[in-house]
Structures are given as C-alpha cells and as structure tokens.
Amino acid sequence: MMTSKGSNKSIASVVTGGAGFLGSHLCDRLLAEGQYVICIDNLITGETSNIAHLLGHEHFRFINHDITNYIFIDETVNNVLHFASPASPIDYLKLPIQTLKVGSLGTHKALGLAKAKGARFLLASTSEVYGDPQVHPQPESYWGNVNPIGYRGVYDEAKRFSEAMTMAYHRYHGVDTRIARIFNTYGPRMRINDGRAIPAFMSQALRGEDVTVFGDGSQTRSVCYVDDMIEGIYRLLMSDVVEPINIGNPDEIPIVQLAKEIIELTGSNSKIVFKELPEDDPKVRQPDISKARKLLMWAPKINRKEGLKRTLEYFRQKLLVPESVK
Ligand code: UDP
C-alpha cells in the first residue's frame, strides 16, 4: 500500500482514533520514541487539527478510514493501539450505533490486523467498565455495575465486549495483548463542545456564561492530566502485563468543587447553575492504581492545579480562533 519514505523506522505502530484527543497525543509520543506511526481515523469525533503538525512528518502516515471495515496494510506493523471510539457521554448519546460498532466490529478488525501482522495489541478500555461502582475506589478485580440498556450502556458494553474479545484473541490466537482501563483524562486537544466537564466548565467560564453542574455536583471524578496518561499507556505497551490495568489519577474531587476551581482559575464572574443529572451518571469514581504502581512503576506526576492551568491556556487560544474545518 505504501512504500517507506526512506525513514530509518524500526518499530511501526498503528493508532486507531489517532486524530482524537488521546490518540493524537499517543502519535506524538510514539514518533518521539523514533517509531513509524500509521494513524487511522474516520474523523467523526477526531479532528485533523490534532494531527496537522504531523502531516509532513516522514515517519507519519494518516489513513482516513472507518476501522469497523476491513483494512489492508501492506507494511510491517509491530503494535496496534485501538483508540477509536466516541468517548464523551454527549458523543455516544449522539452516536450510539457507531459507538457499539467501533467497540465490537472495530475491535475485531483491529485485533485481526494485529493477528495478521504478529503485532502487539493495546486496547483503550475505560473506567466505564465499572459502571456506577459499588466498590470504591475501583480495583481491576471489580466486575462493575453497568446498566446494559441505559444511554451510557452503548459505550460501557462496547468496551466490556472489547475486553472480552481482546482476551479471546489472546487466549485462542495467542495475540500479545494489553488492556488499559483509562479513567477521566483532560488536557489540550479535548473538543470544546464534547460535553465533558472540564472543557464545558472552561469554555463557559472563559465566555462568562453560567457554569452547568449536573445534579447537586456531589458526584466525584478523579482527573488525570494527559501527559501522565500517555506515559502510563506507553509503559503498559512496553511491559509484559496482559491483565487489565487501571491508569488514572486517584486525586478525587466532587464535580461542583472542580467547577469552582475552574471559575477561580479563569478569574471569571460566571455563576454555577445546577441542571438535571444524566441517567446512570456514576456517583463516585476513583482508580485504585496499586497495580500500575507495582507492575509499570508508574504514578501520575502533574497535580490538578498545574494540569488545569495548562489546559486552560489551550482553551483560551482555541476560543480566539474559529474551530478548524474537518
Ligand atoms: N458534568 C457536569 N456539567 C457538565 C458536564 C459534565 O456537571 O457540563 C458532570 C457529569 O454529570 C459527570 C461529571 O461531570 O458527573 C463528569 O462528566 P464527564 O462527561 O466529564 O465524564 P464522565 O461522566 O464520563 O466521567
């Protein structure tokens, strides 16, 4: 399909969802490690602006493709990292079928590619596999509390299926697999309108609009800065750990407090308004990262204040310029 552009690449990685928030940061990291990167994305929630800086890079190739369909790659591939999926509640409410398809058919195709190439496979799984958890904090051994027919079920169940499929390919086909259970992550390249708490609060505060807290805001999340997350994922890829590993920052905070901190950081006059809590919104969430500490020797390093500052800088810039055209 493509010939080498004379690069001295030694390791080649395919990143599905490579134009998304996490996917594009992952492409950056793999390129920085000297790898050759093939980024696959159909741009339904990914954005070319996230990879625009990589398009001329001789070790980088972009393929506009929906990973739920068969893909042929006529090159050596050492790693397949499957990050394609709508990933915010608003996105998967809007795209329920696509979310189910990319988690099921897409994971099947990505695993098939890894098997055909003899490549290592890393699945971007999620804390949503724990649903609205009854065990707190959540260790990997917890099986979760998910409503299969609720609005969030399309994402949660697709990711649970992805994990099952990944383990089946590992056990039956001997594919070398990794499963990262990714907890809430934030940072530059999140979409302003993806509906998640941090971009929503930051853009509302920067525009001087009301900041919308759902429910009474007592529900908690534990937020991880993107650079820490990418380091954890890279370490997992390089490890020999097949079992699922939580990657996230245990720094837990009620959502209303997060909203207050963001308003204060922006220096905005915005007021908090309370809106209806979405269905099945988890009441608490905090990763138990003992395994990642022990097996990957990884722990997050960037504290919330610093992470929020860096992210705010990105949104300030972004709000001054029009959204990129896809
Ligand atoms: N949330 C909120 N206001 C918003 C967006 C989200 O209060 O404008 C809440 C949401 O109900 C949830 C938390 O913030 O309790 C985190 O939501 P997010 O969409 O960021 O991630 P997830 O629910 O998938 O963890």
mmCIF file of C-alpha atoms and ligand atoms in Angstrom:
data_model
loop_
_atom_site.group_PDB
_atom_site.id
_atom_site.type_symbol
_atom_site.label_atom_id
_atom_site.label_comp_id
_atom_site.label_asym_id
_atom_site.label_seq_id
_atom_site.Cartn_x
_atom_site.Cartn_y
_atom_site.Cartn_z
ATOM 1 C CA MET A 1 0.000 0.000 0.000
ATOM 2 C CA MET A 2 2.760 2.362 0.850
ATOM 3 C CA THR A 3 6.483 2.286 0.497
ATOM 4 C CA SER A 4 8.869 3.524 3.099
ATOM 5 C CA LYS A 5 9.776 7.156 2.593
ATOM 6 C CA GLY A 6 13.395 6.407 3.294
ATOM 7 C CA SER A 7 12.920 6.598 7.036
ATOM 8 C CA ASN A 8 15.052 4.669 9.482
ATOM 9 C CA LYS A 9 11.989 3.397 11.275
ATOM 10 C CA SER A 10 12.443 0.195 13.214
ATOM 11 C CA ILE A 11 9.146 -0.122 15.066
ATOM 12 C CA ALA A 12 5.826 0.614 13.398
ATOM 13 C CA SER A 13 2.612 1.316 15.296
ATOM 14 C CA VAL A 14 -0.934 1.683 14.062
ATOM 15 C CA VAL A 15 -3.066 4.026 16.185
ATOM 16 C CA THR A 16 -6.818 3.822 15.526
ATOM 17 C CA GLY A 17 -8.561 7.006 16.601
ATOM 18 C CA GLY A 18 -5.193 8.668 16.077
ATOM 19 C CA ALA A 19 -6.757 12.062 15.315
ATOM 20 C CA GLY A 20 -8.639 12.097 18.606
ATOM 21 C CA PHE A 21 -7.674 13.582 21.948
ATOM 22 C CA LEU A 22 -5.693 10.670 23.393
ATOM 23 C CA GLY A 23 -4.866 9.118 20.017
ATOM 24 C CA SER A 24 -3.094 12.218 18.737
ATOM 25 C CA HIS A 25 -1.035 12.601 21.922
ATOM 26 C CA LEU A 26 -0.121 8.945 21.555
ATOM 27 C CA CYS A 27 1.002 9.500 17.941
ATOM 28 C CA ASP A 28 3.213 12.347 19.199
ATOM 29 C CA ARG A 29 4.733 10.121 21.851
ATOM 30 C CA LEU A 30 5.405 7.158 19.557
ATOM 31 C CA LEU A 31 7.024 9.436 16.980
ATOM 32 C CA ALA A 32 9.159 10.964 19.735
ATOM 33 C CA GLU A 33 10.280 7.402 20.573
ATOM 34 C CA GLY A 34 11.511 7.084 16.970
ATOM 35 C CA GLN A 35 8.646 4.892 15.803
ATOM 36 C CA TYR A 36 6.851 4.962 12.464
ATOM 37 C CA VAL A 37 3.173 5.758 13.046
ATOM 38 C CA ILE A 38 0.146 4.934 10.936
ATOM 39 C CA CYS A 39 -2.820 6.923 12.197
ATOM 40 C CA ILE A 40 -6.279 5.649 11.251
ATOM 41 C CA ASP A 41 -9.322 7.820 11.913
ATOM 42 C CA ASN A 42 -12.675 8.445 10.214
ATOM 43 C CA LEU A 43 -12.893 11.902 11.809
ATOM 44 C CA ILE A 44 -16.392 11.502 13.252
ATOM 45 C CA THR A 45 -15.132 12.790 16.580
ATOM 46 C CA GLY A 46 -11.415 13.137 15.789
ATOM 47 C CA GLU A 47 -10.120 16.332 14.193
ATOM 48 C CA THR A 48 -7.422 16.893 11.603
ATOM 49 C CA SER A 49 -6.259 19.927 13.593
ATOM 50 C CA ASN A 50 -4.971 17.473 16.242
ATOM 51 C CA ILE A 51 -2.548 15.915 13.753
ATOM 52 C CA ALA A 52 -1.965 18.853 11.387
ATOM 53 C CA HIS A 53 1.530 19.322 12.836
ATOM 54 C CA LEU A 54 2.385 15.695 11.950
ATOM 55 C CA LEU A 55 1.166 15.571 8.378
ATOM 56 C CA GLY A 56 4.545 16.341 6.810
ATOM 57 C CA HIS A 57 6.495 14.095 9.185
ATOM 58 C CA GLU A 58 8.359 11.377 7.277
ATOM 59 C CA HIS A 59 7.547 8.756 9.908
ATOM 60 C CA PHE A 60 3.838 9.573 9.951
ATOM 61 C CA ARG A 61 1.023 8.446 7.723
ATOM 62 C CA PHE A 62 -2.682 9.252 8.033
ATOM 63 C CA ILE A 63 -5.414 6.984 6.668
ATOM 64 C CA ASN A 64 -8.992 8.280 6.673
ATOM 65 C CA HIS A 65 -10.812 5.024 7.344
ATOM 66 C CA ASP A 66 -13.601 3.601 9.478
ATOM 67 C CA ILE A 67 -11.977 0.784 11.435
ATOM 68 C CA THR A 68 -15.262 -1.147 11.576
ATOM 69 C CA ASN A 69 -14.455 -2.046 7.938
ATOM 70 C CA TYR A 70 -11.635 -4.316 6.828
ATOM 71 C CA ILE A 71 -8.292 -2.632 6.354
ATOM 72 C CA PHE A 72 -5.291 -3.895 4.445
ATOM 73 C CA ILE A 73 -1.890 -2.507 5.365
ATOM 74 C CA ASP A 74 0.973 -3.659 3.184
ATOM 75 C CA GLU A 75 3.705 -2.886 5.682
ATOM 76 C CA THR A 76 5.258 -4.319 8.797
ATOM 77 C CA VAL A 77 3.253 -3.466 11.909
ATOM 78 C CA ASN A 78 4.649 -4.129 15.395
ATOM 79 C CA ASN A 79 1.895 -2.582 17.523
ATOM 80 C CA VAL A 80 -1.799 -1.892 17.050
ATOM 81 C CA LEU A 81 -3.220 0.582 19.571
ATOM 82 C CA HIS A 82 -7.006 0.688 19.368
ATOM 83 C CA PHE A 83 -8.185 4.125 20.494
ATOM 84 C CA ALA A 84 -11.034 4.728 18.049
ATOM 85 C CA SER A 85 -14.398 5.448 19.693
ATOM 86 C CA PRO A 86 -16.696 8.303 20.540
ATOM 87 C CA ALA A 87 -15.726 8.784 24.179
ATOM 88 C CA SER A 88 -17.753 11.525 25.809
ATOM 89 C CA PRO A 89 -21.312 10.969 27.062
ATOM 90 C CA ILE A 90 -22.651 13.577 24.593
ATOM 91 C CA ASP A 91 -20.840 11.884 21.697
ATOM 92 C CA TYR A 92 -22.082 8.428 22.430
ATOM 93 C CA LEU A 93 -25.608 9.695 23.047
ATOM 94 C CA LYS A 94 -25.489 11.193 19.546
ATOM 95 C CA LEU A 95 -23.682 8.212 18.002
ATOM 96 C CA PRO A 96 -24.973 5.133 19.834
ATOM 97 C CA ILE A 97 -24.742 2.701 16.911
ATOM 98 C CA GLN A 98 -21.295 3.912 15.805
ATOM 99 C CA THR A 99 -20.110 3.595 19.411
ATOM 100 C CA LEU A 100 -21.331 -0.005 19.615
ATOM 101 C CA LYS A 101 -19.883 -0.799 16.182
ATOM 102 C CA VAL A 102 -16.409 0.588 16.807
ATOM 103 C CA GLY A 103 -16.208 -1.220 20.150
ATOM 104 C CA SER A 104 -17.325 -4.527 18.636
ATOM 105 C CA LEU A 105 -16.658 -4.700 14.872
ATOM 106 C CA GLY A 106 -13.823 -2.164 15.133
ATOM 107 C CA THR A 107 -12.099 -4.070 17.915
ATOM 108 C CA HIS A 108 -12.497 -7.266 15.880
ATOM 109 C CA LYS A 109 -10.870 -5.645 12.821
ATOM 110 C CA ALA A 110 -8.066 -4.092 14.876
ATOM 111 C CA LEU A 111 -7.375 -7.440 16.566
ATOM 112 C CA GLY A 112 -7.476 -9.135 13.156
ATOM 113 C CA LEU A 113 -4.848 -6.693 11.909
ATOM 114 C CA ALA A 114 -2.650 -7.383 14.957
ATOM 115 C CA LYS A 115 -3.024 -11.146 14.436
ATOM 116 C CA ALA A 116 -2.207 -10.946 10.714
ATOM 117 C CA LYS A 117 0.885 -8.839 11.423
ATOM 118 C CA GLY A 118 2.019 -10.722 14.527
ATOM 119 C CA ALA A 119 1.761 -7.362 16.282
ATOM 120 C CA ARG A 120 1.163 -6.483 19.905
ATOM 121 C CA PHE A 121 -2.343 -5.116 20.540
ATOM 122 C CA LEU A 122 -3.275 -2.484 23.118
ATOM 123 C CA LEU A 123 -6.920 -1.757 23.873
ATOM 124 C CA ALA A 124 -8.039 1.629 25.161
ATOM 125 C CA SER A 125 -10.603 0.413 27.673
ATOM 126 C CA THR A 126 -12.239 2.597 30.279
ATOM 127 C CA SER A 127 -13.302 3.094 33.876
ATOM 128 C CA GLU A 128 -16.843 2.886 32.441
ATOM 129 C CA VAL A 129 -16.486 -0.907 32.571
ATOM 130 C CA TYR A 130 -17.111 -0.409 36.321
ATOM 131 C CA GLY A 131 -20.365 1.497 35.603
ATOM 132 C CA ASP A 132 -21.837 3.197 38.690
ATOM 133 C CA PRO A 133 -19.472 1.399 41.052
ATOM 134 C CA GLN A 134 -20.449 -0.195 44.325
ATOM 135 C CA VAL A 135 -16.808 -0.723 45.259
ATOM 136 C CA HIS A 136 -14.706 2.364 45.896
ATOM 137 C CA PRO A 137 -12.017 3.008 44.816
ATOM 138 C CA GLN A 138 -12.150 0.599 41.896
ATOM 139 C CA PRO A 139 -9.541 -2.170 41.676
ATOM 140 C CA GLU A 140 -9.176 -4.153 38.433
ATOM 141 C CA SER A 141 -10.715 -7.178 40.149
ATOM 142 C CA TYR A 142 -14.101 -5.400 40.455
ATOM 143 C CA TRP A 143 -16.581 -6.600 37.793
ATOM 144 C CA GLY A 144 -18.664 -3.464 37.758
ATOM 145 C CA ASN A 145 -22.274 -2.301 37.932
ATOM 146 C CA VAL A 146 -23.423 -1.440 34.413
ATOM 147 C CA ASN A 147 -26.955 -0.855 33.078
ATOM 148 C CA PRO A 148 -26.794 -2.610 29.684
ATOM 149 C CA ILE A 149 -29.855 -0.813 28.273
ATOM 150 C CA GLY A 150 -29.191 2.686 29.642
ATOM 151 C CA TYR A 151 -27.895 5.559 27.499
ATOM 152 C CA ARG A 152 -24.332 5.013 28.673
ATOM 153 C CA GLY A 153 -24.655 1.271 28.052
ATOM 154 C CA VAL A 154 -23.660 1.666 24.386
ATOM 155 C CA TYR A 155 -20.190 2.752 25.440
ATOM 156 C CA ASP A 156 -19.816 0.656 28.590
ATOM 157 C CA GLU A 157 -20.958 -2.584 26.996
ATOM 158 C CA ALA A 158 -18.957 -1.986 23.798
ATOM 159 C CA LYS A 159 -15.824 -1.581 25.909
ATOM 160 C CA ARG A 160 -16.659 -4.620 28.031
ATOM 161 C CA PHE A 161 -17.138 -6.603 24.801
ATOM 162 C CA SER A 162 -13.791 -5.193 23.555
ATOM 163 C CA GLU A 163 -12.051 -6.511 26.645
ATOM 164 C CA ALA A 164 -13.678 -9.945 26.212
ATOM 165 C CA MET A 165 -12.683 -10.011 22.533
ATOM 166 C CA THR A 166 -9.132 -8.953 23.360
ATOM 167 C CA MET A 167 -8.763 -11.754 25.910
ATOM 168 C CA ALA A 168 -10.287 -14.262 23.454
ATOM 169 C CA TYR A 169 -7.699 -13.291 20.784
ATOM 170 C CA HIS A 170 -5.013 -13.576 23.409
ATOM 171 C CA ARG A 171 -6.131 -16.991 24.647
ATOM 172 C CA TYR A 172 -7.266 -18.530 21.372
ATOM 173 C CA HIS A 173 -4.954 -16.918 18.800
ATOM 174 C CA GLY A 174 -2.003 -16.149 21.057
ATOM 175 C CA VAL A 175 -2.034 -12.418 20.239
ATOM 176 C CA ASP A 176 0.142 -10.442 22.646
ATOM 177 C CA THR A 177 -2.394 -8.076 24.204
ATOM 178 C CA ARG A 178 -2.623 -5.188 26.701
ATOM 179 C CA ILE A 179 -5.730 -3.607 28.225
ATOM 180 C CA ALA A 180 -5.584 -0.074 29.646
ATOM 181 C CA ARG A 181 -8.602 0.932 31.754
ATOM 182 C CA ILE A 182 -8.430 4.664 31.251
ATOM 183 C CA PHE A 183 -10.012 6.947 33.870
ATOM 184 C CA ASN A 184 -11.083 10.567 33.265
ATOM 185 C CA THR A 185 -8.321 12.395 31.431
ATOM 186 C CA TYR A 186 -8.066 16.039 30.443
ATOM 187 C CA GLY A 187 -5.723 18.380 28.636
ATOM 188 C CA PRO A 188 -5.090 20.177 25.354
ATOM 189 C CA ARG A 189 -6.964 18.859 22.263
ATOM 190 C CA MET A 190 -10.157 17.988 24.086
ATOM 191 C CA ARG A 191 -13.011 19.328 21.994
ATOM 192 C CA ILE A 192 -14.623 22.429 23.449
ATOM 193 C CA ASN A 193 -18.083 21.022 22.755
ATOM 194 C CA ASP A 194 -17.533 17.384 23.602
ATOM 195 C CA GLY A 195 -19.733 17.862 26.663
ATOM 196 C CA ARG A 196 -17.257 16.661 29.248
ATOM 197 C CA ALA A 197 -16.994 18.530 32.496
ATOM 198 C CA ILE A 198 -13.585 20.200 32.105
ATOM 199 C CA PRO A 199 -13.975 21.575 28.545
ATOM 200 C CA ALA A 200 -17.561 22.594 29.343
ATOM 201 C CA PHE A 201 -16.624 24.436 32.551
ATOM 202 C CA MET A 202 -13.575 26.081 30.969
ATOM 203 C CA SER A 203 -15.350 27.311 27.862
ATOM 204 C CA GLN A 204 -18.348 28.543 29.894
ATOM 205 C CA ALA A 205 -16.110 30.348 32.372
ATOM 206 C CA LEU A 206 -13.981 31.904 29.618
ATOM 207 C CA ARG A 207 -17.095 33.179 27.852
ATOM 208 C CA GLY A 208 -18.584 34.472 31.111
ATOM 209 C CA GLU A 209 -21.553 32.095 30.760
ATOM 210 C CA ASP A 210 -23.235 30.117 33.537
ATOM 211 C CA VAL A 211 -21.265 27.015 34.504
ATOM 212 C CA THR A 212 -23.560 23.978 34.257
ATOM 213 C CA VAL A 213 -23.154 21.482 37.086
ATOM 214 C CA PHE A 214 -25.302 18.383 36.692
ATOM 215 C CA GLY A 215 -27.184 17.113 39.760
ATOM 216 C CA ASP A 216 -26.014 18.683 43.021
ATOM 217 C CA GLY A 217 -22.390 18.275 41.947
ATOM 218 C CA SER A 218 -21.561 15.921 44.813
ATOM 219 C CA GLN A 219 -20.686 13.140 42.353
ATOM 220 C CA THR A 220 -16.943 12.659 42.170
ATOM 221 C CA ARG A 221 -14.385 12.059 39.438
ATOM 222 C CA SER A 222 -10.608 11.639 39.608
ATOM 223 C CA VAL A 223 -8.929 13.524 36.821
ATOM 224 C CA CYS A 224 -5.609 12.732 35.173
ATOM 225 C CA TYR A 225 -3.551 15.121 33.053
ATOM 226 C CA VAL A 226 -2.966 13.825 29.529
ATOM 227 C CA ASP A 227 0.864 13.670 29.721
ATOM 228 C CA ASP A 228 0.662 11.372 32.750
ATOM 229 C CA MET A 229 -1.908 9.202 30.980
ATOM 230 C CA ILE A 230 0.235 8.844 27.845
ATOM 231 C CA GLU A 231 3.255 7.878 29.955
ATOM 232 C CA GLY A 232 1.171 5.172 31.678
ATOM 233 C CA ILE A 233 -0.124 3.834 28.364
ATOM 234 C CA TYR A 234 3.356 3.791 26.843
ATOM 235 C CA ARG A 235 4.730 1.911 29.847
ATOM 236 C CA LEU A 236 1.913 -0.602 29.600
ATOM 237 C CA LEU A 237 2.630 -1.108 25.891
ATOM 238 C CA MET A 238 6.288 -1.770 26.650
ATOM 239 C CA SER A 239 5.508 -4.091 29.593
ATOM 240 C CA ASP A 240 4.529 -7.752 29.533
ATOM 241 C CA VAL A 241 1.309 -7.180 31.511
ATOM 242 C CA VAL A 242 -1.652 -8.884 29.830
ATOM 243 C CA GLU A 243 -4.216 -8.352 32.598
ATOM 244 C CA PRO A 244 -6.235 -5.090 32.551
ATOM 245 C CA ILE A 245 -4.521 -2.170 34.278
ATOM 246 C CA ASN A 246 -6.185 0.960 35.664
ATOM 247 C CA ILE A 247 -4.490 4.137 34.503
ATOM 248 C CA GLY A 248 -5.684 7.359 36.064
ATOM 249 C CA ASN A 249 -5.051 9.852 38.811
ATOM 250 C CA PRO A 250 -6.564 8.914 42.210
ATOM 251 C CA ASP A 251 -6.947 12.623 43.059
ATOM 252 C CA GLU A 252 -10.738 12.562 43.606
ATOM 253 C CA ILE A 253 -12.893 15.700 43.592
ATOM 254 C CA PRO A 254 -16.637 16.491 43.717
ATOM 255 C CA ILE A 255 -17.716 17.973 40.387
ATOM 256 C CA VAL A 256 -19.041 21.164 41.996
ATOM 257 C CA GLN A 257 -15.623 21.782 43.535
ATOM 258 C CA LEU A 258 -13.990 21.257 40.152
ATOM 259 C CA ALA A 259 -16.374 23.870 38.707
ATOM 260 C CA LYS A 260 -15.429 26.330 41.486
ATOM 261 C CA GLU A 261 -11.710 25.776 40.933
ATOM 262 C CA ILE A 262 -12.058 26.391 37.200
ATOM 263 C CA ILE A 263 -14.073 29.590 37.712
ATOM 264 C CA GLU A 264 -11.425 30.813 40.134
ATOM 265 C CA LEU A 265 -8.574 29.898 37.791
ATOM 266 C CA THR A 266 -10.128 31.806 34.885
ATOM 267 C CA GLY A 267 -10.923 34.817 37.076
ATOM 268 C CA SER A 268 -14.416 34.738 35.573
ATOM 269 C CA ASN A 269 -17.659 36.147 37.046
ATOM 270 C CA SER A 270 -19.572 33.062 35.922
ATOM 271 C CA LYS A 271 -22.140 31.605 38.297
ATOM 272 C CA ILE A 272 -22.792 27.937 38.856
ATOM 273 C CA VAL A 273 -26.233 26.688 37.772
ATOM 274 C CA PHE A 274 -27.492 23.197 38.580
ATOM 275 C CA LYS A 275 -29.034 21.045 35.832
ATOM 276 C CA GLU A 276 -30.611 17.611 35.792
ATOM 277 C CA LEU A 277 -28.215 14.727 36.383
ATOM 278 C CA PRO A 278 -27.968 12.486 33.286
ATOM 279 C CA GLU A 279 -29.192 8.886 33.581
ATOM 280 C CA ASP A 280 -26.776 6.400 35.195
ATOM 281 C CA ASP A 281 -24.197 9.120 35.898
ATOM 282 C CA PRO A 282 -21.703 7.380 38.230
ATOM 283 C CA LYS A 283 -21.827 8.816 41.771
ATOM 284 C CA VAL A 284 -18.180 8.174 42.517
ATOM 285 C CA ARG A 285 -15.086 7.213 40.573
ATOM 286 C CA GLN A 286 -11.524 6.745 41.684
ATOM 287 C CA PRO A 287 -8.907 4.374 40.312
ATOM 288 C CA ASP A 288 -7.013 2.017 42.544
ATOM 289 C CA ILE A 289 -3.637 2.253 40.801
ATOM 290 C CA SER A 290 -1.683 -0.161 43.016
ATOM 291 C CA LYS A 291 -1.134 -2.465 40.055
ATOM 292 C CA ALA A 292 0.140 0.274 37.749
ATOM 293 C CA ARG A 293 2.487 1.457 40.504
ATOM 294 C CA LYS A 294 3.826 -2.033 41.050
ATOM 295 C CA LEU A 295 3.866 -3.519 37.549
ATOM 296 C CA LEU A 296 4.580 -0.406 35.463
ATOM 297 C CA MET A 297 6.348 1.630 38.145
ATOM 298 C CA TRP A 298 4.023 4.411 37.113
ATOM 299 C CA ALA A 299 2.143 7.092 39.006
ATOM 300 C CA PRO A 300 0.814 10.470 37.855
ATOM 301 C CA LYS A 301 3.100 13.434 38.483
ATOM 302 C CA ILE A 302 1.176 16.510 37.379
ATOM 303 C CA ASN A 303 -1.106 17.951 40.032
ATOM 304 C CA ARG A 304 -4.556 19.300 39.271
ATOM 305 C CA LYS A 305 -3.629 22.947 39.623
ATOM 306 C CA GLU A 306 -0.827 22.666 37.083
ATOM 307 C CA GLY A 307 -2.820 20.440 34.726
ATOM 308 C CA LEU A 308 -5.828 22.761 34.766
ATOM 309 C CA LYS A 309 -3.573 25.762 34.120
ATOM 310 C CA ARG A 310 -2.035 24.143 31.036
ATOM 311 C CA THR A 311 -5.448 23.066 29.764
ATOM 312 C CA LEU A 312 -6.958 26.500 30.305
ATOM 313 C CA GLU A 313 -4.176 28.014 28.223
ATOM 314 C CA TYR A 314 -5.171 25.721 25.344
ATOM 315 C CA PHE A 315 -8.850 26.658 25.589
ATOM 316 C CA ARG A 316 -8.035 30.357 25.787
ATOM 317 C CA GLN A 317 -6.145 30.076 22.488
ATOM 318 C CA LYS A 318 -8.774 27.868 20.924
ATOM 319 C CA LEU A 319 -11.639 30.215 21.742
ATOM 320 C CA LEU A 320 -9.895 33.084 20.000
ATOM 321 C CA VAL A 321 -9.653 31.212 16.703
ATOM 322 C CA PRO A 322 -12.512 29.526 14.815
ATOM 323 C CA GLU A 323 -12.870 25.723 15.104
ATOM 324 C CA SER A 324 -10.918 24.008 12.337
ATOM 325 C CA VAL A 325 -12.784 22.771 9.300
ATOM 326 C CA LYS A 326 -12.689 18.970 9.057
HETATM 327 N N1 UDP B 1 -20.876 17.309 34.241
HETATM 328 C C1 UDP B 1 -21.431 18.492 34.709
HETATM 329 N N2 UDP B 1 -21.581 19.524 33.837
HETATM 330 C C2 UDP B 1 -21.220 19.455 32.518
HETATM 331 C C3 UDP B 1 -20.633 18.253 32.059
HETATM 332 C C4 UDP B 1 -20.484 17.194 32.948
HETATM 333 O O1 UDP B 1 -21.770 18.606 35.887
HETATM 334 O O2 UDP B 1 -21.406 20.454 31.779
HETATM 335 C C5 UDP B 1 -20.727 16.202 35.188
HETATM 336 C C6 UDP B 1 -21.266 14.864 34.712
HETATM 337 O O3 UDP B 1 -22.646 14.726 35.002
HETATM 338 C C7 UDP B 1 -20.414 13.904 35.490
HETATM 339 C C8 UDP B 1 -19.075 14.621 35.633
HETATM 340 O O4 UDP B 1 -19.349 15.996 35.396
HETATM 341 O O5 UDP B 1 -20.946 13.672 36.771
HETATM 342 C C9 UDP B 1 -18.015 14.157 34.656
HETATM 343 O O6 UDP B 1 -18.591 14.169 33.395
HETATM 344 P P1 UDP B 1 -17.755 13.880 32.077
HETATM 345 O O7 UDP B 1 -18.717 13.976 30.949
HETATM 346 O O8 UDP B 1 -16.581 14.774 32.066
HETATM 347 O O9 UDP B 1 -17.215 12.404 32.231
HETATM 348 P P2 UDP B 1 -17.845 11.012 32.718
HETATM 349 O O10 UDP B 1 -19.244 11.213 33.267
HETATM 350 O O11 UDP B 1 -17.825 10.153 31.530
HETATM 351 O O12 UDP B 1 -16.923 10.617 33.798
#
